[in-house]
XYZ file of C-alpha atoms in Angstrom:
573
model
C 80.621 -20.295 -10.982
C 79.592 -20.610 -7.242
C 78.942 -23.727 -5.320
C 75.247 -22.549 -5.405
C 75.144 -22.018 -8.674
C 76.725 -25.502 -9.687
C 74.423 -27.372 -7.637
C 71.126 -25.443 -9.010
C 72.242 -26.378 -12.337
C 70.662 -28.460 -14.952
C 74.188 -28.720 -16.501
C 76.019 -30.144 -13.363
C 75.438 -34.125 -12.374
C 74.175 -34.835 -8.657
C 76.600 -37.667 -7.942
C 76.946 -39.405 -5.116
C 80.593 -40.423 -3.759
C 82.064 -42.409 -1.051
C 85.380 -39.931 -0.431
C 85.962 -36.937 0.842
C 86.814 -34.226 -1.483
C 87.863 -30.203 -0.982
C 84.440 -28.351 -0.696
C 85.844 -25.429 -3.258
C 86.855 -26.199 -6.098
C 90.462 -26.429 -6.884
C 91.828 -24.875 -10.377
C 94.940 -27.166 -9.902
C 92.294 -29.774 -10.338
C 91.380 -31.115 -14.134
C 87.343 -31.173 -13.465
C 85.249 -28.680 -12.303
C 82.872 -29.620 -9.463
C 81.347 -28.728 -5.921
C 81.032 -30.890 -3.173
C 79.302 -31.350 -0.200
C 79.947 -33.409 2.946
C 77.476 -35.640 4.571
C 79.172 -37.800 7.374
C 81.616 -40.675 7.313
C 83.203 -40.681 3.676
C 79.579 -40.002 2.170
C 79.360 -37.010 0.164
C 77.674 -35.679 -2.791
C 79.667 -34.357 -5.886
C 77.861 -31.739 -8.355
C 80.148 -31.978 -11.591
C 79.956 -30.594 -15.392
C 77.649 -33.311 -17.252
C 79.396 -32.114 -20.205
C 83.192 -32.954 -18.909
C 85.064 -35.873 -19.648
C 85.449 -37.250 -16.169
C 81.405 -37.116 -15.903
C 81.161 -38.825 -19.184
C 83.790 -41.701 -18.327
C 82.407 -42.154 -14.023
C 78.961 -41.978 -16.193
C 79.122 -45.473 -17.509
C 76.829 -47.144 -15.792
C 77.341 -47.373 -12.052
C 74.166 -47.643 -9.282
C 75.396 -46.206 -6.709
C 76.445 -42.908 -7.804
C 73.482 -41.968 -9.609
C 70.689 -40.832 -7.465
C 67.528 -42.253 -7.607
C 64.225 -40.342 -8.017
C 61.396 -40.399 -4.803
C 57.921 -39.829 -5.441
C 55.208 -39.163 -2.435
C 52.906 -41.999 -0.952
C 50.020 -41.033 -1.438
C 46.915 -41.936 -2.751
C 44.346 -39.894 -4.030
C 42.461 -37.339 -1.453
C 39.117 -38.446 -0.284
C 36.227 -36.299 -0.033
C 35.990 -35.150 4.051
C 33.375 -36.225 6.149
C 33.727 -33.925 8.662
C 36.859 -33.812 11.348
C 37.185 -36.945 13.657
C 40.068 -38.719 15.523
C 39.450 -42.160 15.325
C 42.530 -43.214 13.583
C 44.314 -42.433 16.617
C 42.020 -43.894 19.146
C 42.465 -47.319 16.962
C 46.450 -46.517 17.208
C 46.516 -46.170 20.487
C 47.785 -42.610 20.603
C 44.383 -40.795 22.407
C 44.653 -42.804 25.123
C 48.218 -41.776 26.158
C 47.572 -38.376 25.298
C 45.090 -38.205 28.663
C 46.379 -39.078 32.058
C 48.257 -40.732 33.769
C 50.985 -40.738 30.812
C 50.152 -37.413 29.152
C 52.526 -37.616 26.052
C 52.429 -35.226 23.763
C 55.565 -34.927 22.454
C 56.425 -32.191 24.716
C 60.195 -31.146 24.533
C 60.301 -33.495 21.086
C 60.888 -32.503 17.360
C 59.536 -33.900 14.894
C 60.995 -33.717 11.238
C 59.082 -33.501 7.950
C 60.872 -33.620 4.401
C 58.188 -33.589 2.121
C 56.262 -30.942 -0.542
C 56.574 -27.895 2.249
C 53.539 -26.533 5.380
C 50.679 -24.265 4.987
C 52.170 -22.400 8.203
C 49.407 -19.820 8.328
C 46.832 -22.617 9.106
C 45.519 -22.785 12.777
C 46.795 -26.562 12.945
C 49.904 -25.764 13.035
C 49.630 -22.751 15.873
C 50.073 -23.021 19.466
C 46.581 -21.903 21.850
C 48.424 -18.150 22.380
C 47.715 -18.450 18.336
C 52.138 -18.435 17.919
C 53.785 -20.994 15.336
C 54.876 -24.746 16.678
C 57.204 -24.465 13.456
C 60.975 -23.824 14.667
C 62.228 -24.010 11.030
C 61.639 -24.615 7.772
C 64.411 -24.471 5.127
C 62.749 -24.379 1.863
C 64.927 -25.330 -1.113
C 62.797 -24.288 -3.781
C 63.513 -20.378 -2.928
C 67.075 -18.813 -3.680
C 66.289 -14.946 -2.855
C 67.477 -15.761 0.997
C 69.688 -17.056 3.080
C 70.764 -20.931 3.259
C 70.987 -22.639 6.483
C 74.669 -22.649 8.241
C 76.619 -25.366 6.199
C 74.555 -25.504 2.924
C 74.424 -23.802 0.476
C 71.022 -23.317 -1.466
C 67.246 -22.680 -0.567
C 66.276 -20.289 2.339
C 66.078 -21.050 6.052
C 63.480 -19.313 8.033
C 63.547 -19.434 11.685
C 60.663 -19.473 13.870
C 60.872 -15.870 14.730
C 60.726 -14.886 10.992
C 57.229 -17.190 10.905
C 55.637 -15.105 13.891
C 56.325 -12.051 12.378
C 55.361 -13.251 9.139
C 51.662 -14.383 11.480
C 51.383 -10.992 12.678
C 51.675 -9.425 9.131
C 49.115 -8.264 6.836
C 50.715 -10.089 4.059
C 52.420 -13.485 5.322
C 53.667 -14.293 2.356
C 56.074 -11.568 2.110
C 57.977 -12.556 5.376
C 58.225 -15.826 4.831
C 57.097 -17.130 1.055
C 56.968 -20.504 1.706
C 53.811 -22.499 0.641
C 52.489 -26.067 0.081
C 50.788 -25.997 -3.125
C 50.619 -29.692 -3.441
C 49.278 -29.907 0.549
C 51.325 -33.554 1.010
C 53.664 -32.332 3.899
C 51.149 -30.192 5.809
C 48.570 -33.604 5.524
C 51.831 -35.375 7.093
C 52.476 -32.403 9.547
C 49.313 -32.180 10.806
C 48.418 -35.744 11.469
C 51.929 -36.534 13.561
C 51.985 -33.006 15.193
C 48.686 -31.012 14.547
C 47.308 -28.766 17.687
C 43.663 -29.431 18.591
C 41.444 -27.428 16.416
C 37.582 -27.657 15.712
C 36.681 -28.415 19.580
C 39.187 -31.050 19.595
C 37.574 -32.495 16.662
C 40.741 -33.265 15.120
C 44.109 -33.423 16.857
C 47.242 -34.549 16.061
C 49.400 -37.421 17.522
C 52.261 -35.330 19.418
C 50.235 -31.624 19.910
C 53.230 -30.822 22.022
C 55.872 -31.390 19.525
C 57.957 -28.977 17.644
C 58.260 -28.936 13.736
C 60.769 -28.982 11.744
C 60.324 -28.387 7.853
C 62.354 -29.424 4.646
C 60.677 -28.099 1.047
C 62.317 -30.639 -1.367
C 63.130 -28.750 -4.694
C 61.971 -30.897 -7.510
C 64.677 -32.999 -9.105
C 66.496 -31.583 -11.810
C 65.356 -32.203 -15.565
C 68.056 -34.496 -16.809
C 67.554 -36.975 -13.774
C 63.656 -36.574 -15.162
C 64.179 -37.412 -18.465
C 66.898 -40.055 -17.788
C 63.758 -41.630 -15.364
C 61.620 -40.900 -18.011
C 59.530 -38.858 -15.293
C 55.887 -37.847 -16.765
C 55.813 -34.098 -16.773
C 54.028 -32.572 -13.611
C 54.789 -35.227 -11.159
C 56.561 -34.601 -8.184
C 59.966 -35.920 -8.135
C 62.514 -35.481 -5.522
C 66.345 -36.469 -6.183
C 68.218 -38.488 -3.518
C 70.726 -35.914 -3.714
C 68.541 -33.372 -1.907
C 66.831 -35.862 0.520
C 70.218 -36.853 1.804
C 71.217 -33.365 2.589
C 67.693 -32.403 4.622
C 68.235 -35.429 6.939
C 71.371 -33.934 7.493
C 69.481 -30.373 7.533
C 66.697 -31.750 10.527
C 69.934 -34.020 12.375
C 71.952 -30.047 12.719
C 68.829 -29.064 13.860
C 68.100 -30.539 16.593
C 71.849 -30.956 17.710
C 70.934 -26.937 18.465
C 68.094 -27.515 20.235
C 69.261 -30.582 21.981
C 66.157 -32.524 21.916
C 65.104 -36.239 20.625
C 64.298 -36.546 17.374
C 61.568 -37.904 14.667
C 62.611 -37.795 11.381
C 58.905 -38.436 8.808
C 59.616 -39.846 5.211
C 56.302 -40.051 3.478
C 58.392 -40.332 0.236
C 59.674 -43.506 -1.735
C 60.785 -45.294 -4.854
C 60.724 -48.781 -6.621
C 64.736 -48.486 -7.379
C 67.132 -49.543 -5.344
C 68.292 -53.422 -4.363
C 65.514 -53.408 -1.614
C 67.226 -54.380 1.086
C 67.997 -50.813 2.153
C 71.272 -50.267 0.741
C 71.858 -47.305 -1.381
C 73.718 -43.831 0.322
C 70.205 -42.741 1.297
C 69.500 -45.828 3.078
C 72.987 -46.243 4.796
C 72.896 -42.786 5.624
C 69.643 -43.321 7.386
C 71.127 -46.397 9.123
C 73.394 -44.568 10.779
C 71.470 -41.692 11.823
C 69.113 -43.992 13.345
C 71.868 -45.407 15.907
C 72.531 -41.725 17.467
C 71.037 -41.298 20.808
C 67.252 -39.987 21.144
C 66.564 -40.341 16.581
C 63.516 -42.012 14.940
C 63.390 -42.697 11.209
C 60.112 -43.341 9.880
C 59.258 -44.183 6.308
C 56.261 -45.145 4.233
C 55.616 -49.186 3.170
C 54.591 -47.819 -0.364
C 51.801 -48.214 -2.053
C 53.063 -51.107 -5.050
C 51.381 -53.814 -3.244
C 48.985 -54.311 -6.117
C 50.188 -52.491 -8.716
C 51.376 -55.347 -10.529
C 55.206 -53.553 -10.977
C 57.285 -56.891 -9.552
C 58.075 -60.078 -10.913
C 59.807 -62.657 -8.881
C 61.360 -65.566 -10.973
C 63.033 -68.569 -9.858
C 65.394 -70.734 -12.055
C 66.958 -74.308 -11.801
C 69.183 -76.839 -13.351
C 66.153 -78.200 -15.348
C 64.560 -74.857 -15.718
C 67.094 -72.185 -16.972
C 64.723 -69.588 -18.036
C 61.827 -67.950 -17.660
C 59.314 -65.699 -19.284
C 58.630 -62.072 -18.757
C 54.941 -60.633 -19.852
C 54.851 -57.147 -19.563
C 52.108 -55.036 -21.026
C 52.866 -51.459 -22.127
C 49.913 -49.240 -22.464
C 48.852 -46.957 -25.079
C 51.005 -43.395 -25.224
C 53.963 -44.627 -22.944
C 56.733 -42.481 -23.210
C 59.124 -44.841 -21.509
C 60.179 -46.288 -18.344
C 63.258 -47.834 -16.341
C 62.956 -51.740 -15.492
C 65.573 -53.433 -13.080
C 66.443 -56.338 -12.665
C 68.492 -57.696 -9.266
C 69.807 -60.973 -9.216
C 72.380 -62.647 -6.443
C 75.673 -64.649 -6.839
C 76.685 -66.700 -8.421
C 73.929 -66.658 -10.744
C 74.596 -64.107 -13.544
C 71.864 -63.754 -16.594
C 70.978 -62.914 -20.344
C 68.051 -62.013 -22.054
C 66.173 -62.060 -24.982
C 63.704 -59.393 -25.737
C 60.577 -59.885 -27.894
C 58.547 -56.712 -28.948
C 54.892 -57.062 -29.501
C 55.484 -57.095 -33.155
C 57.454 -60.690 -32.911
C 61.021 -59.377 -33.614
C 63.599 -59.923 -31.328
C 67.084 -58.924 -29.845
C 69.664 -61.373 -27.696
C 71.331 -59.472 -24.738
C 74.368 -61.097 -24.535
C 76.094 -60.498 -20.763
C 79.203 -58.169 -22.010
C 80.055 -58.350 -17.944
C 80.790 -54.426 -18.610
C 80.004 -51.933 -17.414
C 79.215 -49.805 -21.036
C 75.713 -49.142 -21.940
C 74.313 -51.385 -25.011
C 71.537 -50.258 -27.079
C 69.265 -51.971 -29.024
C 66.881 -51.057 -32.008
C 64.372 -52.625 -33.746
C 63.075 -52.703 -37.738
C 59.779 -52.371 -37.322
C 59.086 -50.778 -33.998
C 60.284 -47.209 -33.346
C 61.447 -48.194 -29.304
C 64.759 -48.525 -28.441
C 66.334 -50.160 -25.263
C 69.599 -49.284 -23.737
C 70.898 -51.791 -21.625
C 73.036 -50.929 -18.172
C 74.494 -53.613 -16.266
C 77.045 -53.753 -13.375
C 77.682 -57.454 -12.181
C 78.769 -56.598 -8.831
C 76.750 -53.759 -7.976
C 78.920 -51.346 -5.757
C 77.380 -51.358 -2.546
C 75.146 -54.545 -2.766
C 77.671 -57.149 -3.973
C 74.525 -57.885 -6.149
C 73.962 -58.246 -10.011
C 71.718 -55.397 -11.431
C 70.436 -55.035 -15.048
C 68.936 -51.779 -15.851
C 66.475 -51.715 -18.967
C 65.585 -48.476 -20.448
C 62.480 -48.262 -22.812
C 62.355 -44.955 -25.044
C 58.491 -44.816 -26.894
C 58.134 -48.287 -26.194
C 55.136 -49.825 -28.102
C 51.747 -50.559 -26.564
C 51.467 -54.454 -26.571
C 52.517 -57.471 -24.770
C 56.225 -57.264 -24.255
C 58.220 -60.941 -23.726
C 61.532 -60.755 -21.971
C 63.445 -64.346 -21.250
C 65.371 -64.392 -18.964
C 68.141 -66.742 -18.908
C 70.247 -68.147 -16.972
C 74.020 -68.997 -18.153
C 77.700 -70.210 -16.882
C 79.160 -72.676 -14.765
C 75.856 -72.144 -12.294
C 72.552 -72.059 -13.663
C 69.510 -71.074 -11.357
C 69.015 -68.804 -9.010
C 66.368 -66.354 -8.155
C 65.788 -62.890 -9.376
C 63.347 -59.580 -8.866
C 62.204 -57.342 -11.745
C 60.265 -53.731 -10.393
C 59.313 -51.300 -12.467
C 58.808 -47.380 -11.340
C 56.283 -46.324 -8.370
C 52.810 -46.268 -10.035
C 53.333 -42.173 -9.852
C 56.027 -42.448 -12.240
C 54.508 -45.238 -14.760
C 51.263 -45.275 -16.588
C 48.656 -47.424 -14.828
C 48.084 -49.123 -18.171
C 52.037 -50.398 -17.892
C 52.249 -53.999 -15.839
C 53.415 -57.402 -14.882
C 50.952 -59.979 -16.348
C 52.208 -62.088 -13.881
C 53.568 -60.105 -11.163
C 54.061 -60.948 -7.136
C 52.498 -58.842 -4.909
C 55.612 -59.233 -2.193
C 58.766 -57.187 -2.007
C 56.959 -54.310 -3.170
C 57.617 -51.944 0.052
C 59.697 -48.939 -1.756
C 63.135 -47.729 -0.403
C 63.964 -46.771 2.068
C 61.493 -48.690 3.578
C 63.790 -51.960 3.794
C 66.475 -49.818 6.252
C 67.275 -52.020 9.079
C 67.239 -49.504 12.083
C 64.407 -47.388 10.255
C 60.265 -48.046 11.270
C 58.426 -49.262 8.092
C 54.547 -48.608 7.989
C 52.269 -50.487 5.877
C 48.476 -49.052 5.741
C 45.491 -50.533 7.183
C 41.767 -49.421 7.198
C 40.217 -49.011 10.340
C 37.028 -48.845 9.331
C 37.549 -53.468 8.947
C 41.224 -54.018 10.513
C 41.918 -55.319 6.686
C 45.494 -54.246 5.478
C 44.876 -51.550 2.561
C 44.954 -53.497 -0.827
C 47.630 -50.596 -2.156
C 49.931 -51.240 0.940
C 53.513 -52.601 -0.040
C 54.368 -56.209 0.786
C 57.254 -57.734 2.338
C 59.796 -59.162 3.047
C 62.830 -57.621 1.854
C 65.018 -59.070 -0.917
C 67.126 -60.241 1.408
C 64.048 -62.014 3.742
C 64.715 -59.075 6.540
C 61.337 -58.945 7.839
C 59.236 -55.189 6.578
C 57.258 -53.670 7.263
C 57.449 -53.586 11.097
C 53.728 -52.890 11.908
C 50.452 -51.017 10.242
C 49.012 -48.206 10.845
C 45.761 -46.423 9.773
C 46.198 -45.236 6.003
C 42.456 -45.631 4.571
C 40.331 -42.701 4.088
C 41.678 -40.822 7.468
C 40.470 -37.681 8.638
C 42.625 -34.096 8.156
C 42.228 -30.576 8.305
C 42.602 -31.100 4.393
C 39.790 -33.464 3.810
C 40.023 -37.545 4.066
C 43.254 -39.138 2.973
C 44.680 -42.013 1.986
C 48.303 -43.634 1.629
C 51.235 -45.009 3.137
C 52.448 -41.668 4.090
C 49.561 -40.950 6.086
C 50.262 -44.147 7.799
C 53.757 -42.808 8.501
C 52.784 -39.685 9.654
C 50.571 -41.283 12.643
C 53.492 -43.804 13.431
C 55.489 -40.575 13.108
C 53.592 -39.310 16.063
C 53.748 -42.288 18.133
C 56.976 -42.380 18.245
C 57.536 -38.799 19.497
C 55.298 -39.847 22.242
C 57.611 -42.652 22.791
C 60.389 -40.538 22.577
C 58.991 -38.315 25.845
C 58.502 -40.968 27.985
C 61.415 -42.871 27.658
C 63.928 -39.368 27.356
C 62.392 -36.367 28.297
C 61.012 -37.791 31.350
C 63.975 -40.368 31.791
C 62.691 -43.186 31.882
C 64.937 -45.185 29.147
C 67.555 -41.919 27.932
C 69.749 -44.145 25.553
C 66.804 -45.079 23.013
C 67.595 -44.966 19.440
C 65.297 -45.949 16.296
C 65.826 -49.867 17.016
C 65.001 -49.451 20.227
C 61.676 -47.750 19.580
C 61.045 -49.590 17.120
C 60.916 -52.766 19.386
C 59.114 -51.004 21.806
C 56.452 -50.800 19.443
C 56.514 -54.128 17.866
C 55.827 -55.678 21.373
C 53.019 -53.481 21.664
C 51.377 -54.130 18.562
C 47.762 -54.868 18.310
C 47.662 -59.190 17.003
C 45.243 -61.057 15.695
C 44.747 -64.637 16.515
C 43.844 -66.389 13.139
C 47.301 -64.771 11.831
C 51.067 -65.876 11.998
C 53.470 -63.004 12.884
C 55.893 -61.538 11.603
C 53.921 -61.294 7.849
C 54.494 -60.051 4.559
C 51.368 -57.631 5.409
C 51.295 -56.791 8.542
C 54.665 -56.725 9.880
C 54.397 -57.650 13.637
C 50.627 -56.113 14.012
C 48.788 -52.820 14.241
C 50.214 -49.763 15.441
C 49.294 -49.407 19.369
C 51.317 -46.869 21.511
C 49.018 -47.630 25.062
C 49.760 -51.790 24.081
C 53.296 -50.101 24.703
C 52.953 -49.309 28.365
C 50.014 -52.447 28.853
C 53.537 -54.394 27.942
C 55.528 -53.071 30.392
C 52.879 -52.294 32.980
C 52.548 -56.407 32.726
C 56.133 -57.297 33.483
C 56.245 -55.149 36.250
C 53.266 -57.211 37.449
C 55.196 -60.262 36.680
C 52.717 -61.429 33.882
């Protein structure tokens, strides 16, 4: 079996590994697997589920297992007819125009999302040629890979021109969007002007770069308990099209923007994880920009923050399960040297006592008169985190009030501790927290240090969106950095709304950024943290509020209160 073949497969494991392993596989070797190289000693391994290595590396550890992304969005809004207000409000118009002119010339911009509709005039250049340089789509087999990968099909800008000129696109290059998420994203960071100039994007100027996600693979679906239908990306393939857009642009030499309109509730949220340490360090290099999404958990009522004490040593969970659940993942993360139990209460009244086995071996727990069953995971030094993590796994729970104490036990009681459940896409909107916290819900890898977080505002007010993900982080790091507009925006694909569509403007902005300070040399050893603090002493502030805030970040996105800032020191204000 190829390396292709192995990593296509439902029957091989996506794992993730911190060593570096032969990239063919070895017969002298007693497990059958492919691997693939990422950077450092990060790699991913793709390994028989079925072989006794799997089965025994299984048991339950975080780390290797990679988590499921979803997209930040919310629904589409009915358009209203093509405008670009959104970026006068960010900021972004105004440097467009003399005597800056930024456009992202000479700047790429990266999208890894649901694929581009690269027949649409948005995404054209006036002489009516593609902006798109690549897109590797990993959804189609029937071509070539990109150099150092080995799935999907790359297709090069050339191939897209020819594929314009045809009669039948779609035979050139087969690449769609059906869900239309990436080309929203595309088009608001890096659209050309179309309509009049009704509706432009952020960077016109900018080249695009394009990664399809393949949908994850069905037993990391049913193991999330995914609903059928949603989109659901693995970590796995994520990882490998940052490395995909990062190759890229080493080619063409130019700085960087790397758009992540995709997120999840797992994860320690403080950015740890492969994915998010892997974006860490990309974000250090020279002339790269990570942007992700906030989220959009801020009031879906998915976290619970507890708090324990000598005199308080445990404390109640409520969580209502609605009607036809199929099941869901709960974790809970909990720091040292606190370590916990719990007791589980089904809506019927009977019970079962998790005792802490401080092993790593999966317990499972059934019940006499209710048909769920839970399955317990638990590592009490979580790999990468130092942290505790306990994973609950509901199969058909039943609709009802759920109770789960909580308690805490040994030689140190107390502590505090988080409980999320899945991204509202992945969870039925009748499943919730009856007494949940509205903070820490951005969704990785929006917690990544070097990385620029967006929460989602509406423009319309200057009121932060009531979907937008909270902060801090777990750890009190402050997120998100700053807002940006995310209610009811205007696109080529009708009004949208979301996180992601915050991201995608921010996106923009930063590619802007990006020309001034290296394309026209004016600051040619930028990296993420450095744009990102460009922009946070830009931001748009409010009197009446405190910054930084759980909500806001630092302020509103504004790219011209970038060069107001610096145009004022050099006035010596």
């Amino acid at each position: 079996m190829t390396c292709k073949e192995r990593i296509l497969s439902n029957d091989y494991a996506d794992t993730l590994v911190y060593t570096i392993l032969p990239e063919e596989y070895n017969y002298d070797l007693p497990i059958d697997y492919c691997y693939h190289h990422l950077a450092n000693e990060w790699g991913i391994l793709y390994v028989d589920r079925s072989s006794a290595q799997y089965n025994r590396a299984g048991q339950f550890a975080y780390s290797l297992l990679p988590k499921c992304y979803g997209l930040m969005e919310r629904s589409a809004g009915q358009g209203r007819g093509l405008n670009t207000i959104s970026l006068a409000e960010s900021g972004i118009l105004s440097v467009q125009g003399a005597p800056l002119n930024l456009t992202g010339k000479n700047v790429t911009i990266g999208f890894i999302d649901t694929g581009i509709r690269y027949q649409d005039e948005v995404f054209r250049d006036y002489a009516g040629r593609s902006r798109i340089v690549g897109i590797w789509d990993q959804t189609i087999q029937t071509g070539t890979p990109p150099e150092g990968f080995e799935y999907g099909t790359e297709y090069t800008n050339e191939m897209i021109n020819e594929a314009l000129e045809s009669a039948d696109p779609l035979s050139i290059v087969p690449s769609t969007d059906g869900n239309g998420h990436g080309s929203v994203m595309a088009s608001l960071a890096a659209g050309s002007p179309i309509e009049n100039g009704s509706f432009v994007g952020a960077a016109p100027d900018s080249q695009i770069v394009v990664v399809k996600l393949k949908e994850a693979k069905p037993y990391l679906r049913e193991y999330y308990k995914i609903p059928p239908g949603v989109p659901c990306y693995s970590e796995a393939d994520i990882l490998q099209a940052i490395q995909y857009l990062q190759k890229y642009v080493q080619i063409l030499t130019r700085p960087l923007v790397i758009c992540l309109g995709v997120g999840t509730s797992y994860g320690d949220h403080t950015g740890g994880g492969m994915l998010g340490n892997y974006i860490d360090y990309i974000s250090m290099l020279k002339s790269r920009v990570v942007v992700t999404a906030g989220g959009n958990e801020g009031n879906a009522s998915h976290h619970f923050f507890g708090q324990l004490s000598g005199s308080q040593t445990y404390q109640d969970v409520e969580l209502r399960v609605g009607e036809n659940e199929n099941g869901f993942i709960m974790d809970l993360w909990g720091n040292v040297p606190y370590f916990y139990n719990a007791v589980i209460r089904t809506p019927g009244g009977e019970t079962a006592r998790w005792n802490n086995p401080r092993s790593y071996i999966p317990q499972e727990f059934t019940f006499v008169y209710e048909r769920t069953r839970v399955v317990i995971e638990y590592q009490l030094v979580e790999n990468l985190s130092g942290a505790e993590v306990i994973r609950f796994r509901f199969f058909e729970p039943t609709q009802g009030v759920w109770n789960i104490r909580i308690i805490s036990e040994g030689n140190t009681v107390g502590g505090q501790f988080d409980i999320w459940l899945p991204i509202s896409a992945f969870l039925s909107s009748d499943t919730y927290f009856l007494q949940p916290s509205p903070y820490t819900t951005i969704t990785e890898p929006g917690y990544v240090d070097t990385a620029v977080t967006s929460a989602a505002y509406q423009t319309g007010n200057n009121s932060i969106a009531v979907f937008s993900g909270r902060g801090f982080a777990r750890d009190n790091a402050i997120v998100p950095e700053l807002a940006a507009p995310g209610v009811d925006v205007s696109t080529p694909y009708g009004n949208r709304s979301g996180t992601s569509v915050a991201a995608a403007i921010t996106a923009g902005g930063c590619a802007q950024l990006l020309e001034w300070a290296v394309v026209n040399r004016n600051d040619i050893l930028v990296n993420s943290v450095n744009i990102k603090n460009y922009l946070i002493r830009g931001a748009g502030r409010d009197g009446f509020l405190e910054y930084p805030n759980r909500e806001w970040g630092y302020g509103r996105l504004d790219v011209a209160g970038v060069f107001e800032f610096l145009a004022g020191i050099g006035r010596g204000v």
